[in-house]
XYZ file of C-alpha atoms in Angstrom:
442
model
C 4.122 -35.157 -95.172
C 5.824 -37.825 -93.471
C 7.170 -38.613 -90.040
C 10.163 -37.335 -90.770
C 9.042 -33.829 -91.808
C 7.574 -33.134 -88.238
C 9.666 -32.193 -85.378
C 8.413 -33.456 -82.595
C 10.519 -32.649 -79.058
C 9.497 -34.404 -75.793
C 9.707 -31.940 -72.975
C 12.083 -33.475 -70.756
C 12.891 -33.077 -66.697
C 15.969 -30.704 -67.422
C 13.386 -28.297 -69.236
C 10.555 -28.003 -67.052
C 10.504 -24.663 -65.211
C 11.420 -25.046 -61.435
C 8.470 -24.206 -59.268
C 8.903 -21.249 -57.609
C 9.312 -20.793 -53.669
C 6.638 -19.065 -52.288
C 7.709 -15.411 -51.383
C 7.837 -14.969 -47.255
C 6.615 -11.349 -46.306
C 6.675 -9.927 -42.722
C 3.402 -8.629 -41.522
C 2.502 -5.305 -42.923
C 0.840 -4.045 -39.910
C 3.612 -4.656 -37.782
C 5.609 -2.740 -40.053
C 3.305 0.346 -40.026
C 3.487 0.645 -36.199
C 6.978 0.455 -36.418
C 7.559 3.090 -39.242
C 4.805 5.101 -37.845
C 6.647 5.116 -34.418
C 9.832 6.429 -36.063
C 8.463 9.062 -37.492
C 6.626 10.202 -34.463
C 10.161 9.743 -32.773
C 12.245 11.678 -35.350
C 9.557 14.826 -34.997
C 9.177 14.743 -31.197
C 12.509 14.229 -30.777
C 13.231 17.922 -32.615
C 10.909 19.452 -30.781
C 12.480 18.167 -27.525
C 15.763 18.761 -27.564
C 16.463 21.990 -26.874
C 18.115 21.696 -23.838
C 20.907 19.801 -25.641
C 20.989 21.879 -28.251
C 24.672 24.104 -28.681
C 25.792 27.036 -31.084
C 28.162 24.966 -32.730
C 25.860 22.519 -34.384
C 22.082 23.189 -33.486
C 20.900 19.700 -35.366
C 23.282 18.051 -33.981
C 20.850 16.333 -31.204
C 18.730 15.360 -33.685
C 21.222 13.845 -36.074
C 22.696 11.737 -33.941
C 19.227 10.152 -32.882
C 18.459 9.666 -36.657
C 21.249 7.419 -36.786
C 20.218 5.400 -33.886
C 17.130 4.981 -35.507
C 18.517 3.845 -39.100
C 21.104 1.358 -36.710
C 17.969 0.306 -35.282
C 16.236 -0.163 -38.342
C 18.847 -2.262 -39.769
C 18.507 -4.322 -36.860
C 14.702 -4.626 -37.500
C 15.254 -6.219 -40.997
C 18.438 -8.272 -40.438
C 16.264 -9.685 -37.093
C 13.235 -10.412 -39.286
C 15.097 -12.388 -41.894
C 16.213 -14.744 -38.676
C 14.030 -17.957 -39.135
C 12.678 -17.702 -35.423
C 13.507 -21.238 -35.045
C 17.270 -19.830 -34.634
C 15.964 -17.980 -31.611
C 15.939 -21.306 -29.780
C 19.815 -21.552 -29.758
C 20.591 -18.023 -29.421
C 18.494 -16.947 -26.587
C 20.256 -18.337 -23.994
C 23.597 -16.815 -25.153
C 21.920 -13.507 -25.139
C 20.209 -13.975 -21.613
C 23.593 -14.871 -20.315
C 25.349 -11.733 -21.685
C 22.477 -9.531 -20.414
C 22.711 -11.216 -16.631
C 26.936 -10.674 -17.194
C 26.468 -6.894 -18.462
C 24.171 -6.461 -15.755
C 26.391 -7.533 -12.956
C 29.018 -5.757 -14.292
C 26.784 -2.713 -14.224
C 26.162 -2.996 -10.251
C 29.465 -3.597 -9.718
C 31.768 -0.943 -12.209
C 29.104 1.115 -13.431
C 28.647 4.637 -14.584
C 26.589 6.566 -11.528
C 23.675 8.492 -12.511
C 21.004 10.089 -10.143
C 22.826 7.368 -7.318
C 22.511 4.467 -8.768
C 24.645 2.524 -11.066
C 22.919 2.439 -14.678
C 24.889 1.811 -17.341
C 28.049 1.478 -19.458
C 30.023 3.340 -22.269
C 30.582 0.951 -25.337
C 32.048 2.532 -28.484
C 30.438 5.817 -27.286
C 26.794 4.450 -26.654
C 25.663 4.112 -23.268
C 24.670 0.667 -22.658
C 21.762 0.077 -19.980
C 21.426 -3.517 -19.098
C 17.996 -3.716 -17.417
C 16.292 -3.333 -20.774
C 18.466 -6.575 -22.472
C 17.244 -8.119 -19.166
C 13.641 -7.634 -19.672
C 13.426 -8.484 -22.985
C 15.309 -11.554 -21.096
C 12.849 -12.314 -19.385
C 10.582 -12.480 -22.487
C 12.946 -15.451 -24.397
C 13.242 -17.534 -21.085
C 9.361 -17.838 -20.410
C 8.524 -18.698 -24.339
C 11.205 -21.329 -23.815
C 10.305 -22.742 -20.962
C 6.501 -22.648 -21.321
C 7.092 -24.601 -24.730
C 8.569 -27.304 -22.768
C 6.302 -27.144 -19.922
C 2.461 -27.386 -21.667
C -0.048 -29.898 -20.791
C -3.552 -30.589 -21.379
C -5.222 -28.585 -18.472
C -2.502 -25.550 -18.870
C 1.356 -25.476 -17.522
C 3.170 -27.881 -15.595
C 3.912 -26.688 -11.218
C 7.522 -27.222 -12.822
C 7.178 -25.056 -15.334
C 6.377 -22.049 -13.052
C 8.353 -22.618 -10.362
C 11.366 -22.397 -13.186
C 10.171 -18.876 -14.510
C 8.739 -17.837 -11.469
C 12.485 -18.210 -9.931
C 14.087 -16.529 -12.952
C 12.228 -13.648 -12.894
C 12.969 -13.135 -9.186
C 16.523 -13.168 -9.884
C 15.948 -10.681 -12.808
C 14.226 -8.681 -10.492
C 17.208 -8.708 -7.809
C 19.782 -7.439 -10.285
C 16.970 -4.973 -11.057
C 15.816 -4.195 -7.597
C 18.674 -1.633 -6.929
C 18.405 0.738 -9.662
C 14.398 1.146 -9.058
C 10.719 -0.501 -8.598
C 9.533 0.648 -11.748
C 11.396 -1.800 -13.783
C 11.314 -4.791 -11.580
C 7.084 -4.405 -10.928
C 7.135 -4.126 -14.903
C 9.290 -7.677 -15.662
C 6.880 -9.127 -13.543
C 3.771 -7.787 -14.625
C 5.575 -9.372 -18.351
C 6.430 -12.662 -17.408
C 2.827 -12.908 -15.715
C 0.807 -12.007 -18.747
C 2.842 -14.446 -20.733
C 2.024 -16.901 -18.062
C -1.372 -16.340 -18.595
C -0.887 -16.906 -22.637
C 0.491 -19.726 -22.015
C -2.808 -21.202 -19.984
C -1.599 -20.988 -16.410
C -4.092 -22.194 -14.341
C -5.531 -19.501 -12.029
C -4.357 -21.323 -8.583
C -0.692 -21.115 -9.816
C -1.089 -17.695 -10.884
C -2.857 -16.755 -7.897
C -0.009 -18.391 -6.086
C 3.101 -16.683 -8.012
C 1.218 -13.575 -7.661
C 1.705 -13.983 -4.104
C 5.073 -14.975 -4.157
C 6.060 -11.673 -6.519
C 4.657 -9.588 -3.859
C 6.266 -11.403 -0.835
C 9.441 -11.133 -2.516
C 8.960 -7.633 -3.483
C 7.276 -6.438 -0.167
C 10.383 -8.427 2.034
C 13.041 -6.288 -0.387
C 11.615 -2.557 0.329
C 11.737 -3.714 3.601
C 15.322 -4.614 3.511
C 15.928 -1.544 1.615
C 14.040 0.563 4.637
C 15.870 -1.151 6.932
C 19.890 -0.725 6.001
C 19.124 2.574 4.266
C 19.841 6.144 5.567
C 18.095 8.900 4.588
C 20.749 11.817 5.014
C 23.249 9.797 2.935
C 20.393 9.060 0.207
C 19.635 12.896 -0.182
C 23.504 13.636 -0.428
C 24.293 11.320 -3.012
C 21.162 11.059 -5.109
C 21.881 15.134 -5.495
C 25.517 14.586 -6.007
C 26.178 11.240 -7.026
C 29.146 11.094 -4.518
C 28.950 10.325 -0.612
C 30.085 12.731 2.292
C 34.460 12.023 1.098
C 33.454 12.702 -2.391
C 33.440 9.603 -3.775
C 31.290 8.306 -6.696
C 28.180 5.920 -4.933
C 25.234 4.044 -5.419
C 22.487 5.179 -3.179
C 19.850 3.039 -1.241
C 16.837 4.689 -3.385
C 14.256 3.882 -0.647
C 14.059 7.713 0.525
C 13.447 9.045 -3.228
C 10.537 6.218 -3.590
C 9.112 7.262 -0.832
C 8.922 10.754 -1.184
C 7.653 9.837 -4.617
C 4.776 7.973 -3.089
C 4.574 10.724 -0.606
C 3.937 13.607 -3.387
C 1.801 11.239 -5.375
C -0.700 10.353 -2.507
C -0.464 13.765 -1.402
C 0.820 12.776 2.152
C 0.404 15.942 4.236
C -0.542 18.323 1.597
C -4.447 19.699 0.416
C -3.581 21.273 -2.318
C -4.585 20.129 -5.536
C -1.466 19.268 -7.772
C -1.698 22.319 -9.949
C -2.182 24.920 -6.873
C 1.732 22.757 -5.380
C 4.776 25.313 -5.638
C 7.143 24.327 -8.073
C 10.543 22.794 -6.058
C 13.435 20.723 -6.595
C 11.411 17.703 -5.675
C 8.783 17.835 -8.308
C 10.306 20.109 -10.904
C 9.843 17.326 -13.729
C 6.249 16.186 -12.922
C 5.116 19.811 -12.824
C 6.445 21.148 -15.936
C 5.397 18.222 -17.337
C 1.543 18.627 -16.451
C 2.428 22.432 -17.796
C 3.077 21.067 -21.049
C -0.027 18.598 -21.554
C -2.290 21.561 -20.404
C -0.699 23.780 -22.737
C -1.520 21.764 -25.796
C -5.092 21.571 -24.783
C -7.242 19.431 -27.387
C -5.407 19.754 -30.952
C -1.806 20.883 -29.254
C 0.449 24.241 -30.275
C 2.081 22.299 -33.466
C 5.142 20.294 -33.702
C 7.780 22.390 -32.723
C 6.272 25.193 -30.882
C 7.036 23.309 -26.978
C 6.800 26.056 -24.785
C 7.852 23.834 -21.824
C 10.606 21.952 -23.660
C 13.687 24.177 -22.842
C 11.992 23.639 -18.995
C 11.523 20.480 -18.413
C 14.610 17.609 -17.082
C 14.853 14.814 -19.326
C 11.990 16.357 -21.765
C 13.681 14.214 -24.316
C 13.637 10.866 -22.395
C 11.442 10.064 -19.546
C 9.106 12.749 -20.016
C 8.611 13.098 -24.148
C 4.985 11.944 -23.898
C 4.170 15.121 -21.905
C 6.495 16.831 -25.257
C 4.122 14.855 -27.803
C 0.869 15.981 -26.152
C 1.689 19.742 -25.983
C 3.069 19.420 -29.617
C -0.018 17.620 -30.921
C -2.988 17.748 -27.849
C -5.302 15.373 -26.395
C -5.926 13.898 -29.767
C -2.332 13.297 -30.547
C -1.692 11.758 -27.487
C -4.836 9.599 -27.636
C -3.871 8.543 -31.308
C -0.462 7.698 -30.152
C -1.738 5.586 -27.676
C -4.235 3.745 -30.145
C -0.995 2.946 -32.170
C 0.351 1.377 -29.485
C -2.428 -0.699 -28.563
C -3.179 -1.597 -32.257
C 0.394 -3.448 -31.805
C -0.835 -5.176 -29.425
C -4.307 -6.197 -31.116
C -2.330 -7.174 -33.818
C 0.278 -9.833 -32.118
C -3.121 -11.097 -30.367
C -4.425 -12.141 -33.478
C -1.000 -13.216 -35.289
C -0.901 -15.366 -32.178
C -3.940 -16.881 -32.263
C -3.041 -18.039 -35.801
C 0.170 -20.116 -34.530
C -0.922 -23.795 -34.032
C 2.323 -23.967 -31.762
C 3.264 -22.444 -28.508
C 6.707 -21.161 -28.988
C 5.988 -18.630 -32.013
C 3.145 -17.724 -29.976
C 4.706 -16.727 -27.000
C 7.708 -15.089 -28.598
C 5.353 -12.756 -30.822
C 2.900 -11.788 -27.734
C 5.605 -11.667 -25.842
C 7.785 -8.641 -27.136
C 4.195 -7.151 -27.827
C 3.588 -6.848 -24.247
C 7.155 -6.066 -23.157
C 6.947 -2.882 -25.559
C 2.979 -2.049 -24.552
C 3.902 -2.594 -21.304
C 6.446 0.147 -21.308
C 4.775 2.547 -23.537
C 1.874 2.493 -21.208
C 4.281 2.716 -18.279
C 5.685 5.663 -19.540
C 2.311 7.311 -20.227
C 1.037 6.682 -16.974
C 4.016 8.541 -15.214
C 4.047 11.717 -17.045
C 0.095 12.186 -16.548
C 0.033 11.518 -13.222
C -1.147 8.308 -13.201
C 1.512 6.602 -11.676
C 4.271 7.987 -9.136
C 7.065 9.509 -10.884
C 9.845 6.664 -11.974
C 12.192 6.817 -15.090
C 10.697 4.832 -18.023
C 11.547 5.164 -21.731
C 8.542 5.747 -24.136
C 9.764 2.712 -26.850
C 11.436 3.754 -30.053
C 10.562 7.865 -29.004
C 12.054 8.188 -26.019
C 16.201 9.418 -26.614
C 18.728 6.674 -26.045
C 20.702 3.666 -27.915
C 19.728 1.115 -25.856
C 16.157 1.419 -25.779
C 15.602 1.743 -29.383
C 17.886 -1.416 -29.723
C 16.682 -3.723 -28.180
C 13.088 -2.350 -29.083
C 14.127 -2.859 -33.240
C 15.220 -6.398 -31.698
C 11.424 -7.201 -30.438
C 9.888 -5.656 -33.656
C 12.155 -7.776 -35.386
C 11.640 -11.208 -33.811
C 7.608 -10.532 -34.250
C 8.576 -9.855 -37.530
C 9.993 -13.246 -37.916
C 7.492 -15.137 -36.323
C 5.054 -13.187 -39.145
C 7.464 -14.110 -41.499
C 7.985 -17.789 -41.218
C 5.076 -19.453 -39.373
C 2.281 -17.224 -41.132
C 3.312 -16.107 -44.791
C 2.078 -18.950 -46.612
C -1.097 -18.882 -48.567
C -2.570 -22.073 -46.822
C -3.437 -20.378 -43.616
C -3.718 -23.597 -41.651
C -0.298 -24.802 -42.724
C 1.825 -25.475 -39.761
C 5.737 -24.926 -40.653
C 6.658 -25.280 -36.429
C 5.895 -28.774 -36.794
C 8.760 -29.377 -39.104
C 11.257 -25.916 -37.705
C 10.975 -26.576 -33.877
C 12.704 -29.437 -32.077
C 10.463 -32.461 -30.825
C 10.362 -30.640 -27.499
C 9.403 -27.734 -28.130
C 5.891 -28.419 -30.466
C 3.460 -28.123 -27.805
C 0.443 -27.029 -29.122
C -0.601 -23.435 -28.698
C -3.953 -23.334 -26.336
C -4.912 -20.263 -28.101
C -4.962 -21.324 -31.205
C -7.764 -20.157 -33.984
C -7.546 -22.432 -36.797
C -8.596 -20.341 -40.112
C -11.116 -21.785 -42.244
């Protein structure tokens, strides 16, 4: 056999297989809260709207929210396939159209309960002071990116957020407490993340409560208390007209019924009134379920209660499912939380840190704000229960926050070397502060 009789072929550059890109997956977890959430949503949501339920088309209510839930699921996945490195440029465009919607909103918008709330676009009411929130969220992670040194945050740093959350919280202030006390109780535990030291939370602590104590005040001051009865019953003033209320004489009644200002008896011996209509029902409906709840479906108090669909559908879920449904919904919850924690320890910069803790909170926050209402725990106040609660909005911008931790899962944490650190090459030269937090994996 000679040379000739042997076919030999050098393997050359054009034929060597390309090496494949590692495959980027969003975090699993995450994605169980969220699909476990929309389920929840999608059953509770049946069983809670039978108020708005007509003889022309009886699943009508619940078809509509089904599509606001597969808009906001679309959302979710387009969002988590957004490098969150593009969240840099983007943010501030989206913080100024949320500070522009909500100015627009105090000035030309749609009255509800006497105070302007929101907006009609393409047939979904749009409610600003949940864009400005989440707001608040995206301006803290990037300023406290800029803003790290050694021995925590820079005085700079916090005066900057400190001062945009206070003018959140004025656009806010009008339309309620609830919200504003909740932005700041945000932008303070993302403070805290990102290593405040204790004297300068100590201080802006102080300063959040000056500012908020010095606008009740204000608000006790110019306000009327005939003229908020009219037109937080009526929405118009004494010539008929279509106004925004000063709210101080509904919180303080609120406060008044919750501390029990004048009155012994026990909440469940009160007469049922105009006043307290919601909160009673509602505490009617979470006894009713007792420990393992009357089923899904079966709400006695449903066709009874205001808003059983939207402020008040944790008192829905409990009579549906119990105490243990109710205590398992709140474990999901909380497990979201858990779970950002520990995603966030694992970024070795600040930024993805602070963006995926971040919308954690802002949604924990507001589920446990929500919670806290309809048991009692809190004065009454109007708070959405996140992706369960009926409305556009809400489950918007809440598919936005599961979709930017989604990203952050995505592109600082899929690969297989666990201590590999993609920020340093995807975030700007300002922005790579290291994340104090930080558990490097082994």
């Amino acid at each position: 056999m000679t040379n000739q009789d042997i076919d030999i072929q050098t393997p050359s550059a054009h034929d060597t297989p390309p090496v494949p890109r590692e495959k980027r997956k969003s975090d699993k977890y995450i994605w169980a809260v969220y699909l476990t959430l929309i389920v929840v949503s999608i059953v509770e949501q049946y069983s809670a709207s039978s108020r708005e339920i007509t003889s022309a088309n009886v699943m009508a209510p619940i078809l509509r929210h089904c599509l606001l839930l597969g808009i906001g699921l679309v959302i979710t996945i387009a969002v988590s396939r957004v490098s969150y490195k593009w969240f840099i440029p983007l943010s501030p465009v989206f913080i100024v159209l949320s500070v522009l919607a909500m100015i627009y909103v105090l000035i030309n918008g749609q009255v509800i309960n006497g105070a302007a709330r929101s907006f009609s676009l393409m047939g979904i009411q749009v409610q600003p002071p949940e864009f400005i929130k989440m707001s608040s969220v995206l301006f803290i992670a990037l300023v406290m990116s800029r803003c790290q040194v050694p021995k925590g945050v820079t005085t700079r740093g916090v005066v900057i957020c400190g001062g945009m959350v206070l003018f959140f919280s004025a656009l806010l202030f009008s339309q309620g407490l609830t919200n504003t006390m909740l932005m700041m109780g945000i932008s303070l535990t993302m403070l805290l993340i990102a290593g405040i030291q204790i004297k300068k939370f100590i201080l802006l602590l102080l300063v959040y409560a000056l500012a908020g104590g010095i606008g009740v005040y204000i608000k006790i001051k110019h306000g009327s208390t005939e003229e908020t009865t009219l037109i937080a019953e009526t929405g118009r003033d004494a010539q008929g007209n279509i106004a925004t209320v000063n709210r101080t004489g509904i919180w303080k009644a609120r406060l008044e019924r919750y501390f029990g200002a004048g009155d012994t008896l026990q909440k469940w011996q009160r007469p049922i009134v105009d006043a307290n209509r919601q909160e009673m029902y509602a505490y009617m409906a979470q006894a009713n379920g007792g420990i393992i709840g009357v089923g899904p479906g079966n709400s006695r108090e449903t066709a009874r209660l205001p808003l059983a669909n939207i402020d008040y559908v944790y008192s829905i879920v409990v009579e549906d499912t119990g105490l243990v449904g109710g205590l398992l919904l709140l474990l999901v919850y909380l497990s979201l939380l858990g779970r950002a924690g520990a995603l966030a320890a694992s970024c070795p910069r600040i930024f993805p840190a602070l963006l995926i803790m971040g919308m954690a909170v802002y949604i924990v926050l507001q589920a446990l704000c929500h919670m806290a209402i309809v048991t009692g725990v809190f004065p009454v106040s109007g708070q959405p229960l996140p992706l369960i609660s009926k409305g556009g909005t809400s489950i918007f911008v809440t598919s936005i926050a599961f979709g930017i931790m989604l990203s952050v899962s995505r592109y600082v944490l899929h690969s297989k070397n666990k201590n590999q650190d993609t920020a340093a090459t995807d975030l700007p030269e300002n922005m790579q502060a290291l994340n104090p937090t930080y558990l490097q994996k082994k």
